[in-house]
mmCIF file of C-alpha atoms in Angstrom:
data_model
loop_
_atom_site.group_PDB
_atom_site.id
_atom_site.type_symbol
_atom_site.label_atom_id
_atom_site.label_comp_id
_atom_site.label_asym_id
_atom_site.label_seq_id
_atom_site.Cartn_x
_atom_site.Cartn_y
_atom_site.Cartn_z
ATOM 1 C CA UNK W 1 87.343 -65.616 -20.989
ATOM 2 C CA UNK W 2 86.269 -62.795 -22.834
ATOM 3 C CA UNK W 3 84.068 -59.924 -21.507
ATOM 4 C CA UNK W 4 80.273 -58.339 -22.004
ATOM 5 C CA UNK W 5 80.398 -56.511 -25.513
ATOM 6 C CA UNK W 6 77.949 -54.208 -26.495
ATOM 7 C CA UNK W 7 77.470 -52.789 -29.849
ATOM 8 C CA UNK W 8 77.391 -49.400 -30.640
ATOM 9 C CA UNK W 9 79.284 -48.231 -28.254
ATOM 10 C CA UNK W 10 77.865 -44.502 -29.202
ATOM 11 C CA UNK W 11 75.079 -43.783 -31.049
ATOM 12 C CA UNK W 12 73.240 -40.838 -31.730
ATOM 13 C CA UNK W 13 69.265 -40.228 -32.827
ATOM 14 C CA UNK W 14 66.758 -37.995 -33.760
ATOM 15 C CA UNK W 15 63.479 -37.887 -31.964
ATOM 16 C CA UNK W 16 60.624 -40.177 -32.941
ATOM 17 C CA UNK W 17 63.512 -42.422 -34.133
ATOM 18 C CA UNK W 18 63.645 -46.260 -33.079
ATOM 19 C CA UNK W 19 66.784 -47.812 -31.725
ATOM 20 C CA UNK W 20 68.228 -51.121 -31.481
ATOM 21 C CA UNK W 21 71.110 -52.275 -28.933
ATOM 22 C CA UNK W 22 73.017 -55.319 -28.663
ATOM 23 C CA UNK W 23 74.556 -57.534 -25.495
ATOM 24 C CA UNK W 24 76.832 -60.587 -25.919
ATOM 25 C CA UNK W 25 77.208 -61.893 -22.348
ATOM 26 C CA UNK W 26 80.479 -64.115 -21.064
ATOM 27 C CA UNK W 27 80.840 -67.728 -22.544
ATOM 28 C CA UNK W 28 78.677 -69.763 -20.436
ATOM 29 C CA UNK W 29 76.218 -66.845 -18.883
ATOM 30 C CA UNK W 30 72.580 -67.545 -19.533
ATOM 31 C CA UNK W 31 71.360 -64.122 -18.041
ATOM 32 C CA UNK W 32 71.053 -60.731 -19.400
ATOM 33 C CA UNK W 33 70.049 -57.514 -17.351
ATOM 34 C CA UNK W 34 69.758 -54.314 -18.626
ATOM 35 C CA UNK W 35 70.127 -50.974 -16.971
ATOM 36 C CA UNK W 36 69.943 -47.037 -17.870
ATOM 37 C CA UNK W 37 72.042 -44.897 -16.316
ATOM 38 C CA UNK W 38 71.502 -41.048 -16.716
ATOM 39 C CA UNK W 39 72.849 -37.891 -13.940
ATOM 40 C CA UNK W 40 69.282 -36.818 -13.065
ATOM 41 C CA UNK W 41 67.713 -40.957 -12.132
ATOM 42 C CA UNK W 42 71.092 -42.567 -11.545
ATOM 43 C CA UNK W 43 71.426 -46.548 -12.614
ATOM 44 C CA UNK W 44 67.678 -47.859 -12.996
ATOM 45 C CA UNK W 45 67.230 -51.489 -13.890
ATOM 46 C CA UNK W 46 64.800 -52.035 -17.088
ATOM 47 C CA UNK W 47 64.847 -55.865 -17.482
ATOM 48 C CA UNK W 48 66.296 -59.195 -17.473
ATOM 49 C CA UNK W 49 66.194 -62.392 -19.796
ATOM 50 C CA UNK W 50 67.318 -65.791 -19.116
ATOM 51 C CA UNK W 51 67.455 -68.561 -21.184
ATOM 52 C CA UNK W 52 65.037 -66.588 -23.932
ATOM 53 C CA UNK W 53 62.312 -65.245 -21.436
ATOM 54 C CA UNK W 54 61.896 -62.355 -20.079
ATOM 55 C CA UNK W 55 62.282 -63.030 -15.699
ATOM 56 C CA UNK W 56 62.021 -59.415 -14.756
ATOM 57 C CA UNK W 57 61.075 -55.580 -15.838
ATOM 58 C CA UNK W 58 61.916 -52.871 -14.277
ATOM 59 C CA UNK W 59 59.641 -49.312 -14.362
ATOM 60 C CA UNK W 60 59.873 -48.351 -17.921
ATOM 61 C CA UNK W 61 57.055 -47.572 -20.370
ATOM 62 C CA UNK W 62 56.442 -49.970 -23.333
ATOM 63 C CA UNK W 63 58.631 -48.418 -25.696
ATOM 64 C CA UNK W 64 61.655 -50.125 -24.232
ATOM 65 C CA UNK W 65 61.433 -54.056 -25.089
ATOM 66 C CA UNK W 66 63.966 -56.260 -25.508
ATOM 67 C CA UNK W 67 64.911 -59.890 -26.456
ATOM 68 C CA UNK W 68 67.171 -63.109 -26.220
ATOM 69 C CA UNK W 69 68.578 -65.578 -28.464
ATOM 70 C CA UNK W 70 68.809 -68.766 -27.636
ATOM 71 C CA UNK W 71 73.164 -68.257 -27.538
ATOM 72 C CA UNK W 72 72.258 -65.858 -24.841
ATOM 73 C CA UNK W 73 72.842 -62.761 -26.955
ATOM 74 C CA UNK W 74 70.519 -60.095 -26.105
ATOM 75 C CA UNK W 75 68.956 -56.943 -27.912
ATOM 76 C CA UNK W 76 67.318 -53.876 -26.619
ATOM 77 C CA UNK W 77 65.061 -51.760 -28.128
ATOM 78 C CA UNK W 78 63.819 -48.440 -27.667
ATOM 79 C CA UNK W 79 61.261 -46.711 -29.945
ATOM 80 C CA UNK W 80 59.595 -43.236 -30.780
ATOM 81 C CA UNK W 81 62.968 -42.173 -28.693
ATOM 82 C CA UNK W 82 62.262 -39.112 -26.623
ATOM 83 C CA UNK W 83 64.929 -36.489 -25.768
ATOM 84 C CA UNK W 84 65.339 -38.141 -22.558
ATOM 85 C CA UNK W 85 66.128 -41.693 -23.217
ATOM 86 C CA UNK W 86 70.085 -39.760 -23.915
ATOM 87 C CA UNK W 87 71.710 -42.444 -21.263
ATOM 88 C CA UNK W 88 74.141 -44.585 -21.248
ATOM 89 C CA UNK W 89 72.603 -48.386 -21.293
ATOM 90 C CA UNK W 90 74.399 -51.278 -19.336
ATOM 91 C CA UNK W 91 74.284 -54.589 -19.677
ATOM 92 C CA UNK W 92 74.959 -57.276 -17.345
ATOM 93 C CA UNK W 93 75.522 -61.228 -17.597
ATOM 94 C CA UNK W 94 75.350 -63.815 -14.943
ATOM 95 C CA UNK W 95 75.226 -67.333 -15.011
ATOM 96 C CA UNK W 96 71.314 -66.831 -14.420
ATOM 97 C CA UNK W 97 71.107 -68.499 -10.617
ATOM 98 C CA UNK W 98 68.960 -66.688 -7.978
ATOM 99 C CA UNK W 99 70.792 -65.354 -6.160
ATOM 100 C CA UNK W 100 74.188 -65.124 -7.759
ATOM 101 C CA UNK W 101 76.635 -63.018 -6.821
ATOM 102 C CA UNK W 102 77.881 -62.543 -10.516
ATOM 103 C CA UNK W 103 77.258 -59.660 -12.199
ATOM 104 C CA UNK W 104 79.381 -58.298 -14.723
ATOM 105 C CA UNK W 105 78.514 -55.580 -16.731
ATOM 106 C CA UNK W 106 79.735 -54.201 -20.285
ATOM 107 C CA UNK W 107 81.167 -51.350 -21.566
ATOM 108 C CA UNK W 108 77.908 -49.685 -22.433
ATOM 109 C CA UNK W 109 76.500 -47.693 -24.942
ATOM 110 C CA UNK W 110 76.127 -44.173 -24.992
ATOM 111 C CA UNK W 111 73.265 -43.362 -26.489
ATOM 112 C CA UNK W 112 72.026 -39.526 -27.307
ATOM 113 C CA UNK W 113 68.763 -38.037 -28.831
ATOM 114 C CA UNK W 114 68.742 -34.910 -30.483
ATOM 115 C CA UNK B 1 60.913 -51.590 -1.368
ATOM 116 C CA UNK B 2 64.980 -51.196 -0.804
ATOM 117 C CA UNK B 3 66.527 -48.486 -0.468
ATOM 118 C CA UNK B 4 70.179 -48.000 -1.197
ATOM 119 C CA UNK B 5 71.441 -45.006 0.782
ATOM 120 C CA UNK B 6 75.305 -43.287 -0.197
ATOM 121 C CA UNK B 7 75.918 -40.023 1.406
ATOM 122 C CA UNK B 8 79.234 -38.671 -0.036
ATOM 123 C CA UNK B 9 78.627 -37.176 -3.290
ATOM 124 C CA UNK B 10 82.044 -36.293 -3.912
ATOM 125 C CA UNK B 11 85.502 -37.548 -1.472
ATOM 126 C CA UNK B 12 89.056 -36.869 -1.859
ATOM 127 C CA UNK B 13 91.671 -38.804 -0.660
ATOM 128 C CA UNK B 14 95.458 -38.781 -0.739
ATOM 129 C CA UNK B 15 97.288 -41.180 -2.361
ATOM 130 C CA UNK B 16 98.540 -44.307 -0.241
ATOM 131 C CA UNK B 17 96.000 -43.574 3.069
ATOM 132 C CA UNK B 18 92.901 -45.654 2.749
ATOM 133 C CA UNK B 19 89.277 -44.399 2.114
ATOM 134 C CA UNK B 20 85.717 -45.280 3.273
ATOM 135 C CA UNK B 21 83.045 -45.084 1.136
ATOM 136 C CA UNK B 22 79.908 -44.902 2.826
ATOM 137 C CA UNK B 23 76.482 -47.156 2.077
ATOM 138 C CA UNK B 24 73.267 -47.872 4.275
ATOM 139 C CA UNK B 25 70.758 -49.878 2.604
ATOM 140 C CA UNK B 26 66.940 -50.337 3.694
ATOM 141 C CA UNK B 27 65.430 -53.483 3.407
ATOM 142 C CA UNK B 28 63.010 -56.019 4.479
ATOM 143 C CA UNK B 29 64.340 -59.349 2.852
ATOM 144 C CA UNK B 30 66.020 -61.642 5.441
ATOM 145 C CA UNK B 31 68.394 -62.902 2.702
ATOM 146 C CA UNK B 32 69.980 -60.314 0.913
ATOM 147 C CA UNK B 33 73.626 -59.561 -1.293
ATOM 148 C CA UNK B 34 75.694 -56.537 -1.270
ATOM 149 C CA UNK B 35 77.548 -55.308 -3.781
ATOM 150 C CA UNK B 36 80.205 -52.652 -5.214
ATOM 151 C CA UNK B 37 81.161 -51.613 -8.457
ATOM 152 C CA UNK B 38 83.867 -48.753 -9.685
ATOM 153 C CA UNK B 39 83.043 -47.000 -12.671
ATOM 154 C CA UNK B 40 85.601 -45.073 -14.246
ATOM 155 C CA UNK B 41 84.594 -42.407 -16.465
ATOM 156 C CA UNK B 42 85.272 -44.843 -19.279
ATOM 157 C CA UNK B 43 81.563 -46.088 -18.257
ATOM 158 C CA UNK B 44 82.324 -49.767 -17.545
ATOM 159 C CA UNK B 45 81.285 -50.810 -14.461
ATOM 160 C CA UNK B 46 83.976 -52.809 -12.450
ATOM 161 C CA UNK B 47 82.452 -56.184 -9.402
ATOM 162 C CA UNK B 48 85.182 -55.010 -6.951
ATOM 163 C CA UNK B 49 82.891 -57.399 -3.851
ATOM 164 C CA UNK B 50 80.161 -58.530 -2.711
ATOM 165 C CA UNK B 51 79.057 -59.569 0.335
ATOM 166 C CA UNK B 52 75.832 -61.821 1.725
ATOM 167 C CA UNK B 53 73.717 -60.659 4.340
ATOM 168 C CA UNK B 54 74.198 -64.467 5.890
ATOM 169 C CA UNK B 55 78.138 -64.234 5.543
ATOM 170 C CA UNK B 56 79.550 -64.090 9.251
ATOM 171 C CA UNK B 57 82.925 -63.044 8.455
ATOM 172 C CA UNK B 58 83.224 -59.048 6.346
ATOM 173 C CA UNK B 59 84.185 -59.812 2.356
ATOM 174 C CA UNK B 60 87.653 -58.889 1.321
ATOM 175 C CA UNK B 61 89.308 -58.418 -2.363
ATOM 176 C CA UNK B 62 92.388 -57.197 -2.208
ATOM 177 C CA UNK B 63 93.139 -53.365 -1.373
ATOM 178 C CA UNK B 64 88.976 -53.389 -0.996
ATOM 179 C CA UNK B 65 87.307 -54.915 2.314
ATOM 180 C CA UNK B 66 83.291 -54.391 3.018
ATOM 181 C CA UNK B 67 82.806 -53.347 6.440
ATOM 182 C CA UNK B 68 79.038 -54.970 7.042
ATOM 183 C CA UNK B 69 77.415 -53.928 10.208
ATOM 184 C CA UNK B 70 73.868 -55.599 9.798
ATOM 185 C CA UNK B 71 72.149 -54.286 12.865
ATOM 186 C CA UNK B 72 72.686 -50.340 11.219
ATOM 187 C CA UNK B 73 72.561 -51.851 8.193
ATOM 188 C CA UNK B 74 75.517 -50.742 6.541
ATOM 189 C CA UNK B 75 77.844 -52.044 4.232
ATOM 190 C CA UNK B 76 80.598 -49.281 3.840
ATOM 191 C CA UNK B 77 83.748 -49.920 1.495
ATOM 192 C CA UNK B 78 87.268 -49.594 2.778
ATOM 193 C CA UNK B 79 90.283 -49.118 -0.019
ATOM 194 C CA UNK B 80 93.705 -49.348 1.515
ATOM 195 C CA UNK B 81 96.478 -48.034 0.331
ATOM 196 C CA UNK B 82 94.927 -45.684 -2.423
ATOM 197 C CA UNK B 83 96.089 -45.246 -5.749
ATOM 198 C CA UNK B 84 95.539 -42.440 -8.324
ATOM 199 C CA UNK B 85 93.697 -45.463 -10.873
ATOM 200 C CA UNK B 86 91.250 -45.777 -7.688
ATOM 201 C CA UNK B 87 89.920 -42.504 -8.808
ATOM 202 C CA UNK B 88 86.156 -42.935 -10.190
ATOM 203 C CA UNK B 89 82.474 -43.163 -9.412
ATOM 204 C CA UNK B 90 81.899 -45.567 -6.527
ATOM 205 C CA UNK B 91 78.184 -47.532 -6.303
ATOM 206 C CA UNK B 92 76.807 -49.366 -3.846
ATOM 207 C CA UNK B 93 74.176 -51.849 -4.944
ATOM 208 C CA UNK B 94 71.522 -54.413 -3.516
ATOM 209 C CA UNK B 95 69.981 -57.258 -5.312
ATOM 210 C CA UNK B 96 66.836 -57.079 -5.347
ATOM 211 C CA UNK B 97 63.665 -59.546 -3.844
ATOM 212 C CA UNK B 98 63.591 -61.302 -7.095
ATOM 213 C CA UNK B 99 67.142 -61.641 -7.411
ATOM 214 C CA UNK B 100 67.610 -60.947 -10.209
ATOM 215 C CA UNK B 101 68.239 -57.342 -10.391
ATOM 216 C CA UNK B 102 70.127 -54.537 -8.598
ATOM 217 C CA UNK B 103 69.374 -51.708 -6.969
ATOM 218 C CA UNK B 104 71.847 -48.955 -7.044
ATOM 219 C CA UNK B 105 72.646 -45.896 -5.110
ATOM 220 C CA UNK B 106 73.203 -42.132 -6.380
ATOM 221 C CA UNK B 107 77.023 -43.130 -6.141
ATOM 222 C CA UNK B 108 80.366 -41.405 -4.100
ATOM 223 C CA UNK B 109 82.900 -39.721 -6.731
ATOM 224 C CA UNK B 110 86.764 -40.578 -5.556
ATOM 225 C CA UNK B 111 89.519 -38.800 -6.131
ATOM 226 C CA UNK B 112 93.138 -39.512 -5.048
ATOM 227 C CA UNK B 113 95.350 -36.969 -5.513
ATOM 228 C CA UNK B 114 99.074 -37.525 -5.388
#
């Protein structure tokens, strides 16, 4: 079975710029969750989609939104990017049942504002 | 709100003797999962176990075991028999009331030195 992609792996901005992300989960995983992970906050959760619909948001300010389609496929997106939104973004797919104890994440990407 | 607790910024162990990672978690939830992940500096992060706050016997995978003491309401990691590969950032995580997402601590860095 193959893994979580994510696409760019690295990708660097300019301020004020908008940014767009992308998550394919493992064959068969109807959940996405996305995380941020920087040295100062550590790994903070910023949502999670299943089948299409957004279940759960984390503590991030409108300018993060993201999306599924209906092959499970997620995108992220971040916009007016600020100097520190440079993280590394995660993404994780599970099978989508409370409660699972599947979570596998991607590679990430490593994303940096100048 | 949970709290994921790990204490050890930084441990170094020699190669072959096993290692403890340390993790106390806060929580109010009854029913709760506990998990680790390994994340090399690559950035991917690795499901080395989890464990549920109703399982009676402690999780093992491997070289990893989960030594879950729910009264102090810990859930430290044991790796056996270390190996330089094992080197890498170490996170403890809980899902959280929704169950959807995780809540991570800061992390332990491991190093194994020959």
């Amino acid at each position: 079975k193959a893994g979580v992609t994510q696409t760019p792996r690295y990708l660097i901005k300019t301020r004020g710029q908008q940014v767009t992300l992308s998550c394919s989960p493992i064959s068969g995983h109807r959940s996405v969750s996305w995380y941020q992970q920087t040295p100062g906050q550590g790994l903070q959760f910023l949502f999670e989609y299943f089948s299409e619909t957004q279940r759960n948001k984390g503590n991030f300010p409108g300018r993060f939104s993201g999306r599924q389609f209906s092959n499970s496929r997620s995108e992220m997106n971040v916009s007016t990017l600020e100097l520190g939104d440079s993280a590394l973004y995660l993404c994780a797919s599970s099978p989508g049942l409370r409660g699972s104890n599947e979570q596998f994440f991607g590679p990430g990407t490593r994303l940096t504002v100048l | 709100a949970q709290k994921i607790t790990q204490t050890q910024p930084g441990m170094f162990v020699q190669e072959k003797e096993a290692v403890t990672l340390d993790c106390t978690y806060d929580t109010s939830d009854q029913s709760y999962g506990l998990f680790w992940y390994k994340q090399p500096s690559s950035g991917e992060m690795i499901f080395l176990i989890y464990q549920g706050s109703y399982d009676e016997q402690n999780a093992t995978e491997g070289r990893y075991s989960l030594n879950f003491q729910k009264a102090r309401k810990s859930a430290n990691l044991v790796i056996s028999a270390s190996q330089l590969g094992d080197s890498a950032m170490y996170f403890c995580a809980m899902r959280d009331a929704s169950g959807y997402a995780l809540n991570f601590g800061k992390g332990t860095s491991l190093l194994v030195t020959p």
